[in-house]
């Protein structure tokens, strides 16, 4: 549910009711490494387009006056191969996947009853300043039928920077033998990425940063407040890159977990591991990586099994490097992490977040379909609306979910505040 503010103000002999949207889309800002390098704002300040098919998403991208004109695409419904075709214009799209190629300044956010990308991956290539929020991407295959995006739920490659993926659910139904690849891959010059408050589950591979031993120019990347459930390996795999992983819950890592190798580095803080084999170390190579660890809980059924080319960090886990983080962040206590993430991670959780005190803050109550109304009022005063001062203004707020609502004959308009 999106909150609309109703602003009434008077001029001599005239009474006007103005409808404006103060969107919870921007109630949070990109943090972690996505908040560096100038920050990640997506389509903030741009027009708002509604999409219920993949073709409409492509049309929203292609219908801009330039490839960097900001746009916010609100998505509701099931997006699949049957309703996704390429479009033409200020874009470079393709059939069979959602293609964000050679574009910038884009937000795609699930609204209403939610947005599900079914067997259809999201591909980000030669792009910057991208936000994906409140989306489910499931069962994307690289072999079998239908195939999409090389089998990646979300894949980034070739000169990508400043991407924030938040409150998303990425899932498969098996590993390579079942035709799936990874859930969250970054390669060939992908930088300044944050994955937050998301769920990655039921996959052979979580994701990688760097696709080969010659792919050296990726990262940094932040992973925080995510749930990894039933993942065989790569949570993540790091080649050369630097990652910051904090306040994540790992449950069901059958082969290995965090795998910094060939100079990859990870700072792992206040993460909770259970039912995990070799949750941290360098694996499947003799080219070692490094780790800086603090406050993690190695819980029930965590095992450490070395082999000829497998070098687990445990059972007596200690740092092998010190990694400095350039941004501010708040660590939740590891002991309460599982309870917090059960309420906040993934799509359909109303963009709820931790408040840093073992409780949660719901910044967008009812976003995914609730019809509960809330209201507030503000006394008459001068009010600034998108740079324009409205004198003697009374502000009230109601929550609406239906399209086409009219108030005193005027329709609700989507005007995103800066």
mmCIF file of C-alpha atoms in Angstrom:
data_model
loop_
_atom_site.group_PDB
_atom_site.id
_atom_site.type_symbol
_atom_site.label_atom_id
_atom_site.label_comp_id
_atom_site.label_asym_id
_atom_site.label_seq_id
_atom_site.Cartn_x
_atom_site.Cartn_y
_atom_site.Cartn_z
ATOM 1 C CA UNK A 1 0.000 0.000 0.000
ATOM 2 C CA UNK A 2 1.266 3.424 -0.907
ATOM 3 C CA UNK A 3 0.549 6.419 1.270
ATOM 4 C CA UNK A 4 -1.019 9.433 -0.387
ATOM 5 C CA UNK A 5 -1.072 12.852 1.251
ATOM 6 C CA UNK A 6 -3.970 15.202 0.654
ATOM 7 C CA UNK A 7 -3.001 18.864 0.743
ATOM 8 C CA UNK A 8 -5.769 21.449 0.902
ATOM 9 C CA UNK A 9 -4.919 25.123 0.561
ATOM 10 C CA UNK A 10 -6.826 28.331 -0.050
ATOM 11 C CA UNK A 11 -6.396 31.330 -2.286
ATOM 12 C CA UNK A 12 -8.913 34.206 -2.394
ATOM 13 C CA UNK A 13 -12.204 32.780 -3.591
ATOM 14 C CA UNK A 14 -10.670 29.409 -4.483
ATOM 15 C CA UNK A 15 -10.523 26.067 -2.681
ATOM 16 C CA UNK A 16 -8.264 23.417 -4.209
ATOM 17 C CA UNK A 17 -7.587 19.837 -3.122
ATOM 18 C CA UNK A 18 -4.235 18.470 -4.271
ATOM 19 C CA UNK A 19 -3.285 14.794 -4.097
ATOM 20 C CA UNK A 20 0.377 13.956 -3.723
ATOM 21 C CA UNK A 21 2.227 10.750 -3.049
ATOM 22 C CA UNK A 22 4.942 10.567 -0.432
ATOM 23 C CA UNK A 23 6.152 7.131 -1.345
ATOM 24 C CA UNK A 24 7.656 4.647 1.054
ATOM 25 C CA UNK A 25 9.765 3.608 -1.915
ATOM 26 C CA UNK A 26 12.177 6.257 -0.695
ATOM 27 C CA UNK A 27 11.610 5.905 3.022
ATOM 28 C CA UNK A 28 14.871 3.983 3.031
ATOM 29 C CA UNK A 29 18.009 4.774 1.118
ATOM 30 C CA UNK A 30 20.614 2.417 -0.249
ATOM 31 C CA UNK A 31 23.220 1.525 2.350
ATOM 32 C CA UNK A 32 26.361 -0.558 2.372
ATOM 33 C CA UNK A 33 28.605 -0.292 -0.649
ATOM 34 C CA UNK A 34 25.630 0.699 -2.836
ATOM 35 C CA UNK A 35 25.568 3.893 -0.783
ATOM 36 C CA UNK A 36 29.135 4.686 -1.856
ATOM 37 C CA UNK A 37 30.440 5.972 -5.199
ATOM 38 C CA UNK A 38 27.839 8.755 -5.221
ATOM 39 C CA UNK A 39 25.021 6.610 -3.834
ATOM 40 C CA UNK A 40 22.173 4.649 -5.399
ATOM 41 C CA UNK A 41 18.846 6.430 -5.906
ATOM 42 C CA UNK A 42 17.321 4.477 -8.795
ATOM 43 C CA UNK A 43 14.415 6.259 -10.439
ATOM 44 C CA UNK A 44 13.919 8.816 -7.693
ATOM 45 C CA UNK A 45 12.349 11.985 -9.066
ATOM 46 C CA UNK A 46 11.197 10.271 -12.259
ATOM 47 C CA UNK A 47 7.807 9.391 -13.636
ATOM 48 C CA UNK A 48 5.894 6.437 -12.199
ATOM 49 C CA UNK A 49 4.703 3.682 -14.515
ATOM 50 C CA UNK A 50 2.508 0.711 -13.617
ATOM 51 C CA UNK A 51 3.299 -2.675 -15.187
ATOM 52 C CA UNK A 52 1.533 -6.035 -15.002
ATOM 53 C CA UNK A 53 3.516 -7.768 -17.768
ATOM 54 C CA UNK A 54 7.154 -8.063 -18.709
ATOM 55 C CA UNK A 55 6.427 -6.324 -21.996
ATOM 56 C CA UNK A 56 5.066 -3.332 -20.086
ATOM 57 C CA UNK A 57 8.255 -3.220 -18.007
ATOM 58 C CA UNK A 58 10.298 -3.089 -21.205
ATOM 59 C CA UNK A 59 7.977 -0.443 -22.640
ATOM 60 C CA UNK A 60 8.464 1.685 -19.535
ATOM 61 C CA UNK A 61 12.216 1.493 -20.051
ATOM 62 C CA UNK A 62 11.988 2.178 -23.769
ATOM 63 C CA UNK A 63 9.453 4.998 -23.504
ATOM 64 C CA UNK A 64 11.845 7.407 -21.803
ATOM 65 C CA UNK A 65 13.264 10.425 -23.597
ATOM 66 C CA UNK A 66 16.787 9.200 -22.864
ATOM 67 C CA UNK A 67 18.458 6.105 -21.464
ATOM 68 C CA UNK A 68 19.220 7.906 -18.203
ATOM 69 C CA UNK A 69 15.843 9.567 -17.584
ATOM 70 C CA UNK A 70 14.708 8.390 -14.106
ATOM 71 C CA UNK A 71 11.738 6.038 -13.976
ATOM 72 C CA UNK A 72 9.949 4.121 -11.221
ATOM 73 C CA UNK A 73 8.222 0.969 -12.433
ATOM 74 C CA UNK A 74 5.585 -0.417 -10.079
ATOM 75 C CA UNK A 75 4.996 -4.090 -10.840
ATOM 76 C CA UNK A 76 2.075 -6.265 -9.790
ATOM 77 C CA UNK A 77 1.235 -9.788 -10.882
ATOM 78 C CA UNK A 78 3.061 -12.739 -12.404
ATOM 79 C CA UNK A 79 5.681 -11.847 -14.998
ATOM 80 C CA UNK A 80 6.580 -14.783 -17.254
ATOM 81 C CA UNK A 81 7.682 -15.795 -20.743
ATOM 82 C CA UNK A 82 4.139 -15.585 -22.059
ATOM 83 C CA UNK A 83 3.797 -11.877 -21.282
ATOM 84 C CA UNK A 84 7.369 -10.695 -21.844
ATOM 85 C CA UNK A 85 8.566 -9.470 -25.230
ATOM 86 C CA UNK A 86 11.253 -7.019 -26.237
ATOM 87 C CA UNK A 87 10.390 -3.404 -26.933
ATOM 88 C CA UNK A 88 12.106 -0.675 -28.913
ATOM 89 C CA UNK A 89 13.089 2.890 -28.136
ATOM 90 C CA UNK A 90 15.535 4.231 -25.541
ATOM 91 C CA UNK A 91 16.440 0.707 -24.474
ATOM 92 C CA UNK A 92 18.064 -2.543 -25.486
ATOM 93 C CA UNK A 93 15.653 -5.263 -24.417
ATOM 94 C CA UNK A 94 15.197 -8.903 -25.358
ATOM 95 C CA UNK A 95 12.635 -11.668 -25.232
ATOM 96 C CA UNK A 96 12.776 -14.221 -22.455
ATOM 97 C CA UNK A 97 14.142 -12.075 -19.629
ATOM 98 C CA UNK A 98 13.881 -8.633 -18.076
ATOM 99 C CA UNK A 99 16.741 -6.749 -19.693
ATOM 100 C CA UNK A 100 18.261 -3.665 -18.066
ATOM 101 C CA UNK A 101 21.002 -3.018 -20.602
ATOM 102 C CA UNK A 102 22.806 0.272 -21.298
ATOM 103 C CA UNK A 103 20.422 2.158 -18.990
ATOM 104 C CA UNK A 104 20.533 3.999 -15.662
ATOM 105 C CA UNK A 105 18.356 5.574 -12.957
ATOM 106 C CA UNK A 106 15.720 2.853 -12.639
ATOM 107 C CA UNK A 107 13.629 1.536 -9.747
ATOM 108 C CA UNK A 108 11.540 -1.619 -10.128
ATOM 109 C CA UNK A 109 9.359 -2.302 -7.097
ATOM 110 C CA UNK A 110 6.613 -4.813 -6.389
ATOM 111 C CA UNK A 111 3.315 -3.321 -5.212
ATOM 112 C CA UNK A 112 -0.228 -4.407 -4.407
ATOM 113 C CA UNK A 113 -0.537 -8.186 -4.236
ATOM 114 C CA UNK A 114 3.141 -8.535 -5.154
ATOM 115 C CA UNK A 115 5.362 -9.099 -8.179
ATOM 116 C CA UNK A 116 6.553 -12.579 -9.131
ATOM 117 C CA UNK A 117 9.008 -13.184 -11.969
ATOM 118 C CA UNK A 118 8.256 -16.807 -12.780
ATOM 119 C CA UNK A 119 11.034 -18.662 -14.660
ATOM 120 C CA UNK A 120 12.161 -15.242 -15.890
ATOM 121 C CA UNK A 121 15.454 -13.720 -14.773
ATOM 122 C CA UNK A 122 16.515 -10.095 -14.412
ATOM 123 C CA UNK A 123 19.665 -9.200 -16.352
ATOM 124 C CA UNK A 124 21.610 -6.009 -15.574
ATOM 125 C CA UNK A 125 24.347 -5.173 -18.094
ATOM 126 C CA UNK A 126 26.295 -1.977 -18.747
ATOM 127 C CA UNK A 127 23.998 -0.156 -16.319
ATOM 128 C CA UNK A 128 24.179 1.994 -13.209
ATOM 129 C CA UNK A 129 21.992 3.346 -10.417
ATOM 130 C CA UNK A 130 19.479 0.488 -10.304
ATOM 131 C CA UNK A 131 17.102 -0.412 -7.450
ATOM 132 C CA UNK A 132 15.100 -3.657 -7.255
ATOM 133 C CA UNK A 133 12.726 -4.012 -4.286
ATOM 134 C CA UNK A 134 9.942 -6.256 -3.069
ATOM 135 C CA UNK A 135 10.234 -8.746 -5.939
ATOM 136 C CA UNK A 136 10.135 -12.542 -6.106
ATOM 137 C CA UNK A 137 12.228 -14.236 -8.806
ATOM 138 C CA UNK A 138 11.816 -17.993 -8.996
ATOM 139 C CA UNK A 139 12.858 -21.063 -10.960
ATOM 140 C CA UNK A 140 15.047 -19.441 -13.614
ATOM 141 C CA UNK A 141 16.687 -22.171 -15.720
ATOM 142 C CA UNK A 142 19.794 -22.340 -17.878
ATOM 143 C CA UNK A 143 18.828 -25.698 -19.374
ATOM 144 C CA UNK A 144 15.532 -27.375 -20.053
ATOM 145 C CA UNK A 145 12.506 -25.304 -20.970
ATOM 146 C CA UNK A 146 11.974 -22.436 -20.731
ATOM 147 C CA UNK A 147 15.441 -20.961 -20.204
ATOM 148 C CA UNK A 148 16.265 -17.410 -19.127
ATOM 149 C CA UNK A 149 19.240 -15.262 -18.157
ATOM 150 C CA UNK A 150 21.734 -18.123 -18.160
ATOM 151 C CA UNK A 151 19.909 -19.613 -15.199
ATOM 152 C CA UNK A 152 20.506 -16.648 -12.858
ATOM 153 C CA UNK A 153 17.627 -15.133 -10.909
ATOM 154 C CA UNK A 154 19.473 -11.787 -10.908
ATOM 155 C CA UNK A 155 22.642 -11.484 -12.950
ATOM 156 C CA UNK A 156 24.930 -8.458 -13.313
ATOM 157 C CA UNK A 157 27.811 -8.130 -15.749
ATOM 158 C CA UNK A 158 29.891 -5.765 -17.878
ATOM 159 C CA UNK A 159 30.386 -2.347 -16.319
ATOM 160 C CA UNK A 160 27.579 -2.325 -13.765
ATOM 161 C CA UNK A 161 27.700 -0.009 -10.765
ATOM 162 C CA UNK A 162 25.522 1.076 -7.869
ATOM 163 C CA UNK A 163 22.836 -1.572 -7.585
ATOM 164 C CA UNK A 164 20.621 -2.043 -4.535
ATOM 165 C CA UNK A 165 18.540 -5.223 -4.283
ATOM 166 C CA UNK A 166 16.319 -5.096 -1.213
ATOM 167 C CA UNK A 167 13.491 -7.176 0.249
ATOM 168 C CA UNK A 168 13.525 -9.677 -2.603
ATOM 169 C CA UNK A 169 12.977 -13.435 -2.602
ATOM 170 C CA UNK A 170 15.213 -15.379 -4.977
ATOM 171 C CA UNK A 171 14.569 -19.091 -5.249
ATOM 172 C CA UNK A 172 15.187 -22.157 -7.381
ATOM 173 C CA UNK A 173 14.077 -25.767 -7.174
ATOM 174 C CA UNK A 174 17.439 -27.485 -7.223
ATOM 175 C CA UNK A 175 20.949 -27.233 -8.608
ATOM 176 C CA UNK A 176 22.739 -27.750 -11.916
ATOM 177 C CA UNK A 177 21.334 -31.246 -12.406
ATOM 178 C CA UNK A 178 17.860 -29.741 -12.348
ATOM 179 C CA UNK A 179 18.814 -27.007 -14.838
ATOM 180 C CA UNK A 180 19.438 -24.076 -12.470
ATOM 181 C CA UNK A 181 22.519 -21.916 -11.999
ATOM 182 C CA UNK A 182 22.805 -19.126 -9.404
ATOM 183 C CA UNK A 183 20.531 -16.715 -7.601
ATOM 184 C CA UNK A 184 22.707 -13.587 -7.461
ATOM 185 C CA UNK A 185 25.759 -13.312 -9.728
ATOM 186 C CA UNK A 186 28.156 -10.386 -10.286
ATOM 187 C CA UNK A 187 30.938 -10.435 -12.874
ATOM 188 C CA UNK A 188 32.954 -8.547 -15.484
ATOM 189 C CA UNK A 189 33.159 -5.177 -13.774
ATOM 190 C CA UNK A 190 30.216 -5.127 -11.337
ATOM 191 C CA UNK A 191 30.823 -2.699 -8.487
ATOM 192 C CA UNK A 192 29.160 -1.045 -5.492
ATOM 193 C CA UNK A 193 26.318 -3.470 -4.871
ATOM 194 C CA UNK A 194 24.187 -4.122 -1.777
ATOM 195 C CA UNK A 195 21.892 -7.105 -1.226
ATOM 196 C CA UNK A 196 19.754 -6.538 1.866
ATOM 197 C CA UNK A 197 16.739 -8.014 3.654
ATOM 198 C CA UNK A 198 16.336 -10.731 1.029
ATOM 199 C CA UNK A 199 15.813 -14.493 0.991
ATOM 200 C CA UNK A 200 17.883 -16.847 -1.172
ATOM 201 C CA UNK A 201 16.713 -20.441 -1.040
ATOM 202 C CA UNK A 202 16.604 -23.927 -2.544
ATOM 203 C CA UNK A 203 19.473 -23.527 -4.982
ATOM 204 C CA UNK A 204 22.749 -25.225 -5.766
ATOM 205 C CA UNK A 205 24.507 -21.866 -5.902
ATOM 206 C CA UNK A 206 23.889 -18.684 -3.981
ATOM 207 C CA UNK A 207 26.056 -16.440 -6.132
ATOM 208 C CA UNK A 208 29.517 -15.289 -7.076
ATOM 209 C CA UNK A 209 31.552 -12.118 -7.386
ATOM 210 C CA UNK A 210 33.946 -12.768 -10.259
ATOM 211 C CA UNK A 211 33.264 -15.517 -12.780
ATOM 212 C CA UNK A 212 36.809 -16.750 -13.405
ATOM 213 C CA UNK A 213 40.368 -16.444 -12.162
ATOM 214 C CA UNK A 214 40.934 -13.663 -14.716
ATOM 215 C CA UNK A 215 37.816 -11.673 -13.741
ATOM 216 C CA UNK A 216 39.520 -9.263 -11.355
ATOM 217 C CA UNK A 217 37.517 -6.019 -11.420
ATOM 218 C CA UNK A 218 34.418 -6.599 -9.277
ATOM 219 C CA UNK A 219 33.142 -5.398 -5.938
ATOM 220 C CA UNK A 220 32.946 -4.144 -3.357
ATOM 221 C CA UNK A 221 29.625 -5.621 -2.293
ATOM 222 C CA UNK A 222 27.582 -5.686 0.924
ATOM 223 C CA UNK A 223 25.325 -8.531 2.073
ATOM 224 C CA UNK A 224 23.253 -7.763 5.162
ATOM 225 C CA UNK A 225 20.092 -9.023 6.829
ATOM 226 C CA UNK A 226 19.559 -11.853 4.343
ATOM 227 C CA UNK A 227 18.407 -15.435 4.829
ATOM 228 C CA UNK A 228 20.229 -18.220 2.973
ATOM 229 C CA UNK A 229 18.166 -21.402 3.185
ATOM 230 C CA UNK A 230 19.077 -24.756 1.622
ATOM 231 C CA UNK A 231 21.956 -23.555 -0.551
ATOM 232 C CA UNK A 232 24.710 -25.974 -1.588
ATOM 233 C CA UNK A 233 27.527 -23.409 -1.945
ATOM 234 C CA UNK A 234 28.609 -19.866 -2.926
ATOM 235 C CA UNK A 235 27.215 -17.632 -0.198
ATOM 236 C CA UNK A 236 29.094 -15.995 -1.862
ATOM 237 C CA UNK A 237 32.106 -17.159 -3.867
ATOM 238 C CA UNK A 238 34.584 -14.249 -4.116
ATOM 239 C CA UNK A 239 37.433 -13.905 -6.589
ATOM 240 C CA UNK A 240 39.675 -10.902 -5.907
ATOM 241 C CA UNK A 241 36.708 -8.824 -4.675
ATOM 242 C CA UNK A 242 35.972 -7.442 -1.205
ATOM 243 C CA UNK A 243 32.670 -8.178 0.533
ATOM 244 C CA UNK A 244 31.074 -7.135 3.806
ATOM 245 C CA UNK A 245 28.644 -9.690 5.199
ATOM 246 C CA UNK A 246 26.775 -8.907 8.405
ATOM 247 C CA UNK A 247 23.604 -9.981 10.181
ATOM 248 C CA UNK A 248 22.776 -12.809 7.779
ATOM 249 C CA UNK A 249 21.249 -16.162 8.711
ATOM 250 C CA UNK A 250 22.603 -19.277 6.998
ATOM 251 C CA UNK A 251 20.648 -22.507 7.411
ATOM 252 C CA UNK A 252 21.303 -25.587 5.306
ATOM 253 C CA UNK A 253 24.652 -25.115 3.529
ATOM 254 C CA UNK A 254 25.341 -28.623 2.289
ATOM 255 C CA UNK A 255 28.771 -28.183 0.626
ATOM 256 C CA UNK A 256 30.305 -24.829 1.579
ATOM 257 C CA UNK A 257 29.378 -21.239 2.364
ATOM 258 C CA UNK A 258 31.432 -18.055 2.182
ATOM 259 C CA UNK A 259 34.276 -18.852 -0.192
ATOM 260 C CA UNK A 260 36.846 -16.069 -0.635
ATOM 261 C CA UNK A 261 39.580 -17.344 -2.933
ATOM 262 C CA UNK A 262 42.430 -16.135 -5.133
ATOM 263 C CA UNK A 263 42.778 -12.955 -3.065
ATOM 264 C CA UNK A 264 39.088 -12.432 -2.315
ATOM 265 C CA UNK A 265 38.357 -10.851 1.074
ATOM 266 C CA UNK A 266 35.287 -10.925 3.285
ATOM 267 C CA UNK A 267 34.456 -9.174 6.551
ATOM 268 C CA UNK A 268 31.915 -11.409 8.296
ATOM 269 C CA UNK A 269 30.206 -9.962 11.373
ATOM 270 C CA UNK A 270 27.341 -11.113 13.565
ATOM 271 C CA UNK A 271 26.099 -13.811 11.201
ATOM 272 C CA UNK A 272 24.254 -16.905 12.424
ATOM 273 C CA UNK A 273 25.122 -20.315 10.948
ATOM 274 C CA UNK A 274 23.348 -23.614 11.530
ATOM 275 C CA UNK A 275 23.107 -26.916 9.672
ATOM 276 C CA UNK A 276 26.117 -25.838 7.645
ATOM 277 C CA UNK A 277 29.116 -27.696 6.262
ATOM 278 C CA UNK A 278 32.280 -25.607 5.861
ATOM 279 C CA UNK A 279 30.462 -22.267 6.211
ATOM 280 C CA UNK A 280 33.646 -20.192 5.750
ATOM 281 C CA UNK A 281 37.004 -20.796 4.116
ATOM 282 C CA UNK A 282 38.710 -21.234 0.759
ATOM 283 C CA UNK A 283 37.338 -24.151 -1.235
ATOM 284 C CA UNK A 284 38.003 -25.975 -4.512
ATOM 285 C CA UNK A 285 41.348 -24.239 -5.080
ATOM 286 C CA UNK A 286 44.717 -23.769 -3.421
ATOM 287 C CA UNK A 287 44.700 -20.016 -4.178
ATOM 288 C CA UNK A 288 43.703 -18.676 -0.791
ATOM 289 C CA UNK A 289 41.358 -15.870 0.177
ATOM 290 C CA UNK A 290 41.076 -13.948 3.455
ATOM 291 C CA UNK A 291 38.509 -13.308 6.176
ATOM 292 C CA UNK A 292 37.962 -10.843 8.990
ATOM 293 C CA UNK A 293 35.518 -12.320 11.510
ATOM 294 C CA UNK A 294 33.727 -11.027 14.584
ATOM 295 C CA UNK A 295 30.581 -11.880 16.542
ATOM 296 C CA UNK A 296 29.411 -14.824 14.422
ATOM 297 C CA UNK A 297 27.557 -17.774 15.936
ATOM 298 C CA UNK A 298 28.488 -21.216 14.660
ATOM 299 C CA UNK A 299 25.364 -22.986 15.882
ATOM 300 C CA UNK A 300 23.841 -26.448 15.747
ATOM 301 C CA UNK A 301 25.152 -28.967 13.250
ATOM 302 C CA UNK A 302 28.004 -26.850 11.884
ATOM 303 C CA UNK A 303 30.839 -29.015 10.559
ATOM 304 C CA UNK A 304 34.349 -28.272 9.323
ATOM 305 C CA UNK A 305 35.806 -30.840 6.940
ATOM 306 C CA UNK A 306 39.180 -30.111 5.286
ATOM 307 C CA UNK A 307 40.315 -31.794 2.085
ATOM 308 C CA UNK A 308 43.131 -31.499 -0.442
ATOM 309 C CA UNK A 309 41.717 -28.308 -1.972
ATOM 310 C CA UNK A 310 39.304 -27.334 0.818
ATOM 311 C CA UNK A 311 40.538 -25.100 3.624
ATOM 312 C CA UNK A 312 37.780 -24.393 6.162
ATOM 313 C CA UNK A 313 38.265 -21.535 8.610
ATOM 314 C CA UNK A 314 37.102 -23.636 11.557
ATOM 315 C CA UNK A 315 36.595 -25.118 13.980
ATOM 316 C CA UNK A 316 38.746 -22.492 15.686
ATOM 317 C CA UNK A 317 37.775 -19.570 13.483
ATOM 318 C CA UNK A 318 40.144 -16.594 13.530
ATOM 319 C CA UNK A 319 40.722 -13.604 11.275
ATOM 320 C CA UNK A 320 43.446 -13.802 8.649
ATOM 321 C CA UNK A 321 43.229 -10.117 7.649
ATOM 322 C CA UNK A 322 41.829 -6.814 8.920
ATOM 323 C CA UNK A 323 39.310 -5.142 6.594
ATOM 324 C CA UNK A 324 38.249 -1.509 6.986
ATOM 325 C CA UNK A 325 34.668 -0.572 6.052
ATOM 326 C CA UNK A 326 34.168 3.009 4.739
ATOM 327 C CA UNK A 327 30.522 3.492 5.759
ATOM 328 C CA UNK A 328 28.536 3.579 9.000
ATOM 329 C CA UNK A 329 26.321 0.633 9.919
ATOM 330 C CA UNK A 330 24.554 -0.835 12.943
ATOM 331 C CA UNK A 331 24.987 -4.459 13.968
ATOM 332 C CA UNK A 332 22.065 -6.399 15.391
ATOM 333 C CA UNK A 333 22.917 -8.829 18.154
ATOM 334 C CA UNK A 334 23.560 -12.233 16.626
ATOM 335 C CA UNK A 335 21.427 -13.942 19.283
ATOM 336 C CA UNK A 336 18.186 -12.309 18.102
ATOM 337 C CA UNK A 337 18.977 -12.369 14.391
ATOM 338 C CA UNK A 338 16.834 -15.357 13.423
ATOM 339 C CA UNK A 339 13.737 -13.813 14.969
ATOM 340 C CA UNK A 340 14.353 -10.433 13.325
ATOM 341 C CA UNK A 341 14.927 -11.845 9.851
ATOM 342 C CA UNK A 342 11.852 -14.065 10.042
ATOM 343 C CA UNK A 343 9.825 -10.837 10.222
ATOM 344 C CA UNK A 344 11.768 -8.641 7.835
ATOM 345 C CA UNK A 345 13.542 -10.563 5.057
ATOM 346 C CA UNK A 346 12.110 -11.245 1.628
ATOM 347 C CA UNK A 347 9.335 -9.907 -0.557
ATOM 348 C CA UNK A 348 5.923 -9.285 0.971
ATOM 349 C CA UNK A 349 7.201 -8.138 4.375
ATOM 350 C CA UNK A 350 6.149 -4.505 3.873
ATOM 351 C CA UNK A 351 9.791 -3.404 3.636
ATOM 352 C CA UNK A 352 10.116 -3.971 7.380
ATOM 353 C CA UNK A 353 13.597 -3.510 8.816
ATOM 354 C CA UNK A 354 15.440 -4.009 12.079
ATOM 355 C CA UNK A 355 15.724 -1.022 14.384
ATOM 356 C CA UNK A 356 19.063 -2.256 15.735
ATOM 357 C CA UNK A 357 17.585 -3.145 19.120
ATOM 358 C CA UNK A 358 16.309 -6.669 18.440
ATOM 359 C CA UNK A 359 12.935 -5.360 17.268
ATOM 360 C CA UNK A 360 11.624 -4.330 13.862
ATOM 361 C CA UNK A 361 10.312 -1.206 12.195
ATOM 362 C CA UNK A 362 7.614 -1.514 9.541
ATOM 363 C CA UNK A 363 8.191 1.475 7.289
ATOM 364 C CA UNK A 364 5.516 0.641 4.738
ATOM 365 C CA UNK A 365 2.685 -1.105 6.537
ATOM 366 C CA UNK A 366 0.258 -2.825 4.205
ATOM 367 C CA UNK A 367 2.297 -2.382 1.040
ATOM 368 C CA UNK A 368 1.564 -5.823 -0.330
ATOM 369 C CA UNK A 369 -2.190 -5.713 -0.509
ATOM 370 C CA UNK A 370 -3.500 -4.690 2.917
ATOM 371 C CA UNK A 371 -6.529 -2.394 2.861
ATOM 372 C CA UNK A 372 -6.188 -1.097 6.384
ATOM 373 C CA UNK A 373 -6.384 2.694 6.422
ATOM 374 C CA UNK A 374 -4.310 4.986 8.587
ATOM 375 C CA UNK A 375 -4.559 8.722 8.878
ATOM 376 C CA UNK A 376 -2.861 11.736 10.382
ATOM 377 C CA UNK A 377 -3.327 15.469 10.206
ATOM 378 C CA UNK A 378 -1.006 18.442 10.284
ATOM 379 C CA UNK A 379 -2.062 21.929 11.386
ATOM 380 C CA UNK A 380 -2.399 24.687 8.826
ATOM 381 C CA UNK A 381 0.959 26.168 7.878
ATOM 382 C CA UNK A 382 3.115 26.902 4.885
ATOM 383 C CA UNK A 383 3.908 23.603 3.180
ATOM 384 C CA UNK A 384 6.554 22.820 0.588
ATOM 385 C CA UNK A 385 5.451 20.474 -2.184
ATOM 386 C CA UNK A 386 8.231 19.512 -4.581
ATOM 387 C CA UNK A 387 9.851 22.908 -4.298
ATOM 388 C CA UNK A 388 6.637 24.976 -4.301
ATOM 389 C CA UNK A 389 5.485 26.676 -1.102
ATOM 390 C CA UNK A 390 1.769 26.300 -0.473
ATOM 391 C CA UNK A 391 0.546 28.929 2.036
ATOM 392 C CA UNK A 392 -1.909 28.238 4.855
ATOM 393 C CA UNK A 393 -1.862 24.510 4.115
ATOM 394 C CA UNK A 394 -3.635 21.767 6.019
ATOM 395 C CA UNK A 395 -2.145 18.308 5.486
ATOM 396 C CA UNK A 396 -3.894 15.010 6.050
ATOM 397 C CA UNK A 397 -2.933 11.505 5.027
ATOM 398 C CA UNK A 398 -4.920 8.443 4.124
ATOM 399 C CA UNK A 399 -3.806 5.086 2.814
ATOM 400 C CA UNK A 400 -5.264 3.906 -0.472
ATOM 401 C CA UNK A 401 -4.780 0.782 -2.550
ATOM 402 C CA UNK A 402 -7.323 1.115 -5.334
ATOM 403 C CA UNK A 403 -6.588 2.856 -8.604
ATOM 404 C CA UNK A 404 -8.951 5.510 -9.925
ATOM 405 C CA UNK A 405 -9.988 6.971 -6.573
ATOM 406 C CA UNK A 406 -11.236 10.544 -6.870
ATOM 407 C CA UNK A 407 -11.468 13.043 -4.046
ATOM 408 C CA UNK A 408 -13.673 16.096 -4.612
ATOM 409 C CA UNK A 409 -13.545 15.225 -8.289
ATOM 410 C CA UNK A 410 -9.752 15.098 -8.486
ATOM 411 C CA UNK A 411 -7.871 11.842 -8.996
ATOM 412 C CA UNK A 412 -4.922 10.672 -6.950
ATOM 413 C CA UNK A 413 -1.722 11.467 -8.811
ATOM 414 C CA UNK A 414 1.624 9.793 -8.310
ATOM 415 C CA UNK A 415 4.043 12.565 -7.405
ATOM 416 C CA UNK A 416 7.172 11.171 -5.782
ATOM 417 C CA UNK A 417 8.778 13.482 -3.252
ATOM 418 C CA UNK A 418 12.504 14.031 -3.305
#
